[in-house]
Coordinates of C-alpha atoms in Angstrom, one line a residue:
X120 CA 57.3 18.6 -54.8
X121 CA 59.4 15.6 -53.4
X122 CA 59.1 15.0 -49.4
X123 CA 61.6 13.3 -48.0
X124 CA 60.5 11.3 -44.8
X125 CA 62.2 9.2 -42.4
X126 CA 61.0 5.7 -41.6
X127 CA 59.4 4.4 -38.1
X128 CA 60.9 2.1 -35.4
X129 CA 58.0 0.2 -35.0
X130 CA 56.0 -1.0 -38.0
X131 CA 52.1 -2.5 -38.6
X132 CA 51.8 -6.3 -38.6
X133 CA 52.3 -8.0 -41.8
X134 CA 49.3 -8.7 -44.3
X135 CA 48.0 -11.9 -46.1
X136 CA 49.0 -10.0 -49.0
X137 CA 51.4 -11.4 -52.0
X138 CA 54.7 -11.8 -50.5
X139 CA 57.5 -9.1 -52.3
X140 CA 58.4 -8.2 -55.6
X141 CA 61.7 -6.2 -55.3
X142 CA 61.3 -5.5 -59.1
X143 CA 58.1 -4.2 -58.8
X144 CA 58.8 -1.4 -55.8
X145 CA 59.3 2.0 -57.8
X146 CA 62.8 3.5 -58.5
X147 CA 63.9 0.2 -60.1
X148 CA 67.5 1.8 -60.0
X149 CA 68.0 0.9 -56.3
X150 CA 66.3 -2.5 -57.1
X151 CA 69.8 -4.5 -57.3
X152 CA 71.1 -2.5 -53.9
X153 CA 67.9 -3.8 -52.8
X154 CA 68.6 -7.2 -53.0
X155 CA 71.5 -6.7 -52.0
X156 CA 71.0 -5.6 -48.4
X157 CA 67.7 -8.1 -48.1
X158 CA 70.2 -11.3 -48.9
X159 CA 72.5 -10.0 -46.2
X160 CA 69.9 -9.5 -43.9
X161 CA 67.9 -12.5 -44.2
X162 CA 70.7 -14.9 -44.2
X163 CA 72.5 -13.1 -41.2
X164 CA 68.9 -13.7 -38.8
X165 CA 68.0 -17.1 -40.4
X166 CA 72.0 -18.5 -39.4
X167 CA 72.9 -16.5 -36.2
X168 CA 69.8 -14.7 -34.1
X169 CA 72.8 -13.7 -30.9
X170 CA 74.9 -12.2 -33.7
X171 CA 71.4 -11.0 -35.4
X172 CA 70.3 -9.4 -32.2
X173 CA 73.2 -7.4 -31.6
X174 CA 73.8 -6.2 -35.2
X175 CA 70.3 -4.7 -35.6
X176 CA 70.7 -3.4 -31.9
X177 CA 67.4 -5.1 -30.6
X178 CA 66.7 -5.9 -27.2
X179 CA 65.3 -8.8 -25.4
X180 CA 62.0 -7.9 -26.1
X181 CA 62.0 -7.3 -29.8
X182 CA 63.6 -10.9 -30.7
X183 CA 60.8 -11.7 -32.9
X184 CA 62.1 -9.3 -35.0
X185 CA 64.6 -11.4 -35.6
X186 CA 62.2 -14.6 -37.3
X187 CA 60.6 -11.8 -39.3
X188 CA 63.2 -10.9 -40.9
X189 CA 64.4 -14.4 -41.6
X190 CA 61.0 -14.5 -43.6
X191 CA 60.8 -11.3 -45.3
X192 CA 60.7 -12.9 -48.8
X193 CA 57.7 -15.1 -48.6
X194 CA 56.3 -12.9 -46.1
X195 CA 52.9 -10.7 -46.8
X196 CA 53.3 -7.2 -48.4
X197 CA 51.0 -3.8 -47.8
X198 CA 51.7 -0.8 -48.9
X199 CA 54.3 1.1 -47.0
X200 CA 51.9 4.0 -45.9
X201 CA 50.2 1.4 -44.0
X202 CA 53.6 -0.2 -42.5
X203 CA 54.9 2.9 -41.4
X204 CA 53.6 4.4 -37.8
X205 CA 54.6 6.5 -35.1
X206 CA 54.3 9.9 -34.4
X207 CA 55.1 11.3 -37.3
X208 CA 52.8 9.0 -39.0
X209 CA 49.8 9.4 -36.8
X210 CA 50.4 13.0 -37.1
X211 CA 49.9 13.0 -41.1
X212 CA 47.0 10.3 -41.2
X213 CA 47.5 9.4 -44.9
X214 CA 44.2 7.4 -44.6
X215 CA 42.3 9.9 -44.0
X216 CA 43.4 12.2 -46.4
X217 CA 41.1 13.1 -48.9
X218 CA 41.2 12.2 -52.5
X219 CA 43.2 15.1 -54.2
X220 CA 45.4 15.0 -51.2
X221 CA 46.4 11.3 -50.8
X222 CA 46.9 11.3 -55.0
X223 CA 49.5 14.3 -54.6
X224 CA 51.4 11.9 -51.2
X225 CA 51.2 9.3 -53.7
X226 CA 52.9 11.2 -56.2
X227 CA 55.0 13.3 -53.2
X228 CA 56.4 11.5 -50.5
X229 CA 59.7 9.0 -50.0
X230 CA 60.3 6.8 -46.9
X231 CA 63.8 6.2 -46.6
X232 CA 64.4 2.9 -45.6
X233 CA 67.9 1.1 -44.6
X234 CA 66.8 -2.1 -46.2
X235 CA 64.8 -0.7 -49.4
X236 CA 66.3 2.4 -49.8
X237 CA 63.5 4.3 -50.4
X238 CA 59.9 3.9 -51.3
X239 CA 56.8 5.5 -52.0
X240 CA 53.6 5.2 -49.9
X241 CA 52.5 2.9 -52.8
X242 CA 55.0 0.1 -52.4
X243 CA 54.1 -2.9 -51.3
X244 CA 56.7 -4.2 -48.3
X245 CA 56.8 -6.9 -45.3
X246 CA 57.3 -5.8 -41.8
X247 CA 60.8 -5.4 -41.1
X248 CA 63.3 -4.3 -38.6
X249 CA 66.5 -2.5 -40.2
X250 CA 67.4 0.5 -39.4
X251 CA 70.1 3.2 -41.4
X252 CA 72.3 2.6 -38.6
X253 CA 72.8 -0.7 -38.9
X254 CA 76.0 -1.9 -40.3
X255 CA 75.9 -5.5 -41.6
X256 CA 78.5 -8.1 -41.7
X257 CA 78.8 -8.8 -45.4
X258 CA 77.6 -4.6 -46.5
X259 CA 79.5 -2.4 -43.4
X260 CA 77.3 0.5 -42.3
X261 CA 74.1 0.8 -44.4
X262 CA 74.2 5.3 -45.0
X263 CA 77.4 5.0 -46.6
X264 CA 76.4 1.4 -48.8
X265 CA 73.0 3.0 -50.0
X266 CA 74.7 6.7 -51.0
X267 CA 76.2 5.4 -54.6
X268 CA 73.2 4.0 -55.6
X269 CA 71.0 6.8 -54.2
X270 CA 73.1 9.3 -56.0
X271 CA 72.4 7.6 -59.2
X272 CA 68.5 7.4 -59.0
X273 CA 67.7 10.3 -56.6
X274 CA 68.5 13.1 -58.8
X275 CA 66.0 12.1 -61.2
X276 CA 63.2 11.3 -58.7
X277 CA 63.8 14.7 -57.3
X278 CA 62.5 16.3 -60.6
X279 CA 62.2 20.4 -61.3
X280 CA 60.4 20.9 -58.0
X281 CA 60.7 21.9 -54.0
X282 CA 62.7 18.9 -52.6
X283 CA 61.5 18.8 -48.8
X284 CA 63.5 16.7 -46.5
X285 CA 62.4 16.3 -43.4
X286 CA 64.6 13.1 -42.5
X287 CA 66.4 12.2 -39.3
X288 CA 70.9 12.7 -39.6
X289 CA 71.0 8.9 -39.9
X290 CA 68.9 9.0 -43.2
X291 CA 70.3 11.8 -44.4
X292 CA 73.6 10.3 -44.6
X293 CA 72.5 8.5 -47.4
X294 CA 71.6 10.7 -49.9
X295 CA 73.0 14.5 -49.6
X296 CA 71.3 16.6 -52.3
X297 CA 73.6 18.6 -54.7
X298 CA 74.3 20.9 -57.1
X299 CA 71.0 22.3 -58.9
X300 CA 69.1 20.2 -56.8
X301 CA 70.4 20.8 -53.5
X302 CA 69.6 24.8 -54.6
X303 CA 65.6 23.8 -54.3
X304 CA 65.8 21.9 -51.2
X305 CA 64.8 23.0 -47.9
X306 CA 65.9 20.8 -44.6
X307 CA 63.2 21.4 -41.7
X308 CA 64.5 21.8 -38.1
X309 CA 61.5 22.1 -35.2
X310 CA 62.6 23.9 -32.5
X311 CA 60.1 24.2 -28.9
X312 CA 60.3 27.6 -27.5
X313 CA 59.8 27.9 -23.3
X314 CA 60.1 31.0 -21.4
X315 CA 62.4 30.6 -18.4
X316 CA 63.0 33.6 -15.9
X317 CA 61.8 35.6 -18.7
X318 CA 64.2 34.3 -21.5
X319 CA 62.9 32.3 -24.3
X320 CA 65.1 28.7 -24.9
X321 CA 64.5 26.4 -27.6
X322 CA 65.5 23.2 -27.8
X323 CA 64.8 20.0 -29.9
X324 CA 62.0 18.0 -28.8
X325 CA 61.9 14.4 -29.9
X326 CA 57.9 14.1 -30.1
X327 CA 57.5 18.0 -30.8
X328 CA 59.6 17.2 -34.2
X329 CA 57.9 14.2 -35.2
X330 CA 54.6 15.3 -34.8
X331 CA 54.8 18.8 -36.0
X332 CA 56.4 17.2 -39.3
X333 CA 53.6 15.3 -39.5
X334 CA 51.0 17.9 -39.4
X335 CA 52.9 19.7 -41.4
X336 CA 53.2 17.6 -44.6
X337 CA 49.4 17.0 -43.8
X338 CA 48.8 20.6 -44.0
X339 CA 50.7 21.0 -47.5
X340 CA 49.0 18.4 -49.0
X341 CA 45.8 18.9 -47.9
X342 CA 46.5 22.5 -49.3
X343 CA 46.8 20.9 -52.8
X344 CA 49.4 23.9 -54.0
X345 CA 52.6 22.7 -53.7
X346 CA 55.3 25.3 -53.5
X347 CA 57.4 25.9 -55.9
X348 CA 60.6 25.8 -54.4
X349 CA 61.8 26.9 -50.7
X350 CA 61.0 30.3 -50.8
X351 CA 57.2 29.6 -51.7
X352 CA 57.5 26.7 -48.8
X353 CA 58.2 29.4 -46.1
X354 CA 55.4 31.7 -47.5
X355 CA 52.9 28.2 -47.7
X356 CA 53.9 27.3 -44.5
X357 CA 53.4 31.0 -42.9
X358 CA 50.0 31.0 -44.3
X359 CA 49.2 27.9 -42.8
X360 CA 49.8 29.4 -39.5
X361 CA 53.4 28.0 -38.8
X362 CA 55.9 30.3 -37.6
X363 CA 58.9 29.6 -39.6
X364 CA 62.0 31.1 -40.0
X365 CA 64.3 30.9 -42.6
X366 CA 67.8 30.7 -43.5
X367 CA 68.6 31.2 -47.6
X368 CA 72.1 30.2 -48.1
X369 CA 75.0 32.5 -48.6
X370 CA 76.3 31.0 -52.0
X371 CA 74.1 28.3 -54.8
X372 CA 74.2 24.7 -54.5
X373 CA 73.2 24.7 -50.8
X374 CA 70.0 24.0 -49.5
X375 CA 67.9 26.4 -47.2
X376 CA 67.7 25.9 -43.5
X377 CA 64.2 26.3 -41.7
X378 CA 63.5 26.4 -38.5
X379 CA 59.7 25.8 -37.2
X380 CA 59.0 27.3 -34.0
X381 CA 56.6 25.5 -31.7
X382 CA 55.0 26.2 -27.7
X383 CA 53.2 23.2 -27.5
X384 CA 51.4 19.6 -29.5

């Protein structure tokens, strides 16, 4: 099982820890893309912090952003499953999985990233601020830059298993699984039902999604039987008390759609 995850907006304080080792972050393929986009982006907010600020979109009150990014290569590392909070974060609690669990999010679960690419809980990373959505002077918009190199390493990474992507449209934009691969994949939508004047609405909930995909990767892992492929990831999740339903699609090479109804946190 590979789970694809989104990033967070905000991340955990940098460590004392060694300062980054782009060769030593795993999927070495995306390791020259890598430091690729880190060049761009520390050079853009150690020369220009207005043209920095407006680039990465930040307002007044996330400047410092700016100076930590300027630093990112002698700054300290941890591992991302520590850098990473938020809802969605909170929601899964890596550290207090127990040990079967965290070895199988060890082994299961990719952060997208628009400066790394992607990386597993494992990697060791600075505090940054760079979203998918950025588009850099010297690199243009960061989805389309990463999706070459993403569709050289990804398909491997994805092995013979469920693919589970539970990222956000601005992440997906840089890797769109295909083929054989796209056939085991299953894209997660949470959708909060309400009863108005008797007829039931569902809409997308920012914090409803985030947590409940959260919870739900928890739940799988904590399981320890990963599913073989979608199918087995709508029964797993049905047994786990989710009420899912799901869309296989009409013709191969297409992923499945699920949609996970929720009433409340």
């Amino acid at each position: 099982m590979l789970v694809l995850l989104p990033p967070s907006e905000g991340k955990a304080p940098g460590a004392a820890g060694a300062p980054l080792d782009t060769g030593a972050l795993s999927l070495p393929g995306l390791t020259a893309a890598r430091e690729t986009v880190l060049g761009e982006l520390v050079e853009l907010c150690a020369a220009d912090e207005t043209k920095a600020q407006e680039v990465l979109g930040l307002s007044d009150g996330l400047k410092g952003e700016i100076a930590k990014n300027a630093g990112l290569r002698t700054a300290g590392t941890r591992p991302a499953g520590e850098i990473y909070t938020g809802v969605l974060y909170d929601a899964l609690g890596l550290a207090s999985l127990d040990g079967p669990a965290r070895e199988l999010a060890e082994r299961s679960l990719l952060v997208f990233s628009g400066l790394w690419g992607a990386v597993r809980i494992t990697d060791r990373i600075p505090s940054y601020r760079c979203s998918m959505g950025v588009k850099l002077p010297g690199l243009g918009a960061l989805g389309a830059f990463w999706r070459t190199p993403m569709a050289e390493v990804l398909p491997a990474a994805a092995g013979t298993g469920l693919v589970l992507d539970l990222r956000s449209a601005a992440y997906a934009t840089a890797w769109k699984p295909k083929g054989e691969v796209a056939g085991r994949t299953a894209t997660v939508r949470v959708l909060q039902s309400k009863t108005v004047n008797g007829v039931e609405k569902r809409t997308v909930v920012s914090h409803f999604n985030k947590a409940t995909k959260g919870r739900l990767v928890r739940d799988l892992l904590s399981a320890g039987r990963p599913p073989e492929g979608p199918a087995e990831l709508v029964e797993a999740l049905r047994e786990l008390g989710y009420a899912v339903e799901a869309q296989a699609p009409a013709k191969g090479g297409k992923p499945w759609a699920l949609d996970v109804i929720v009433t409340e946190l």
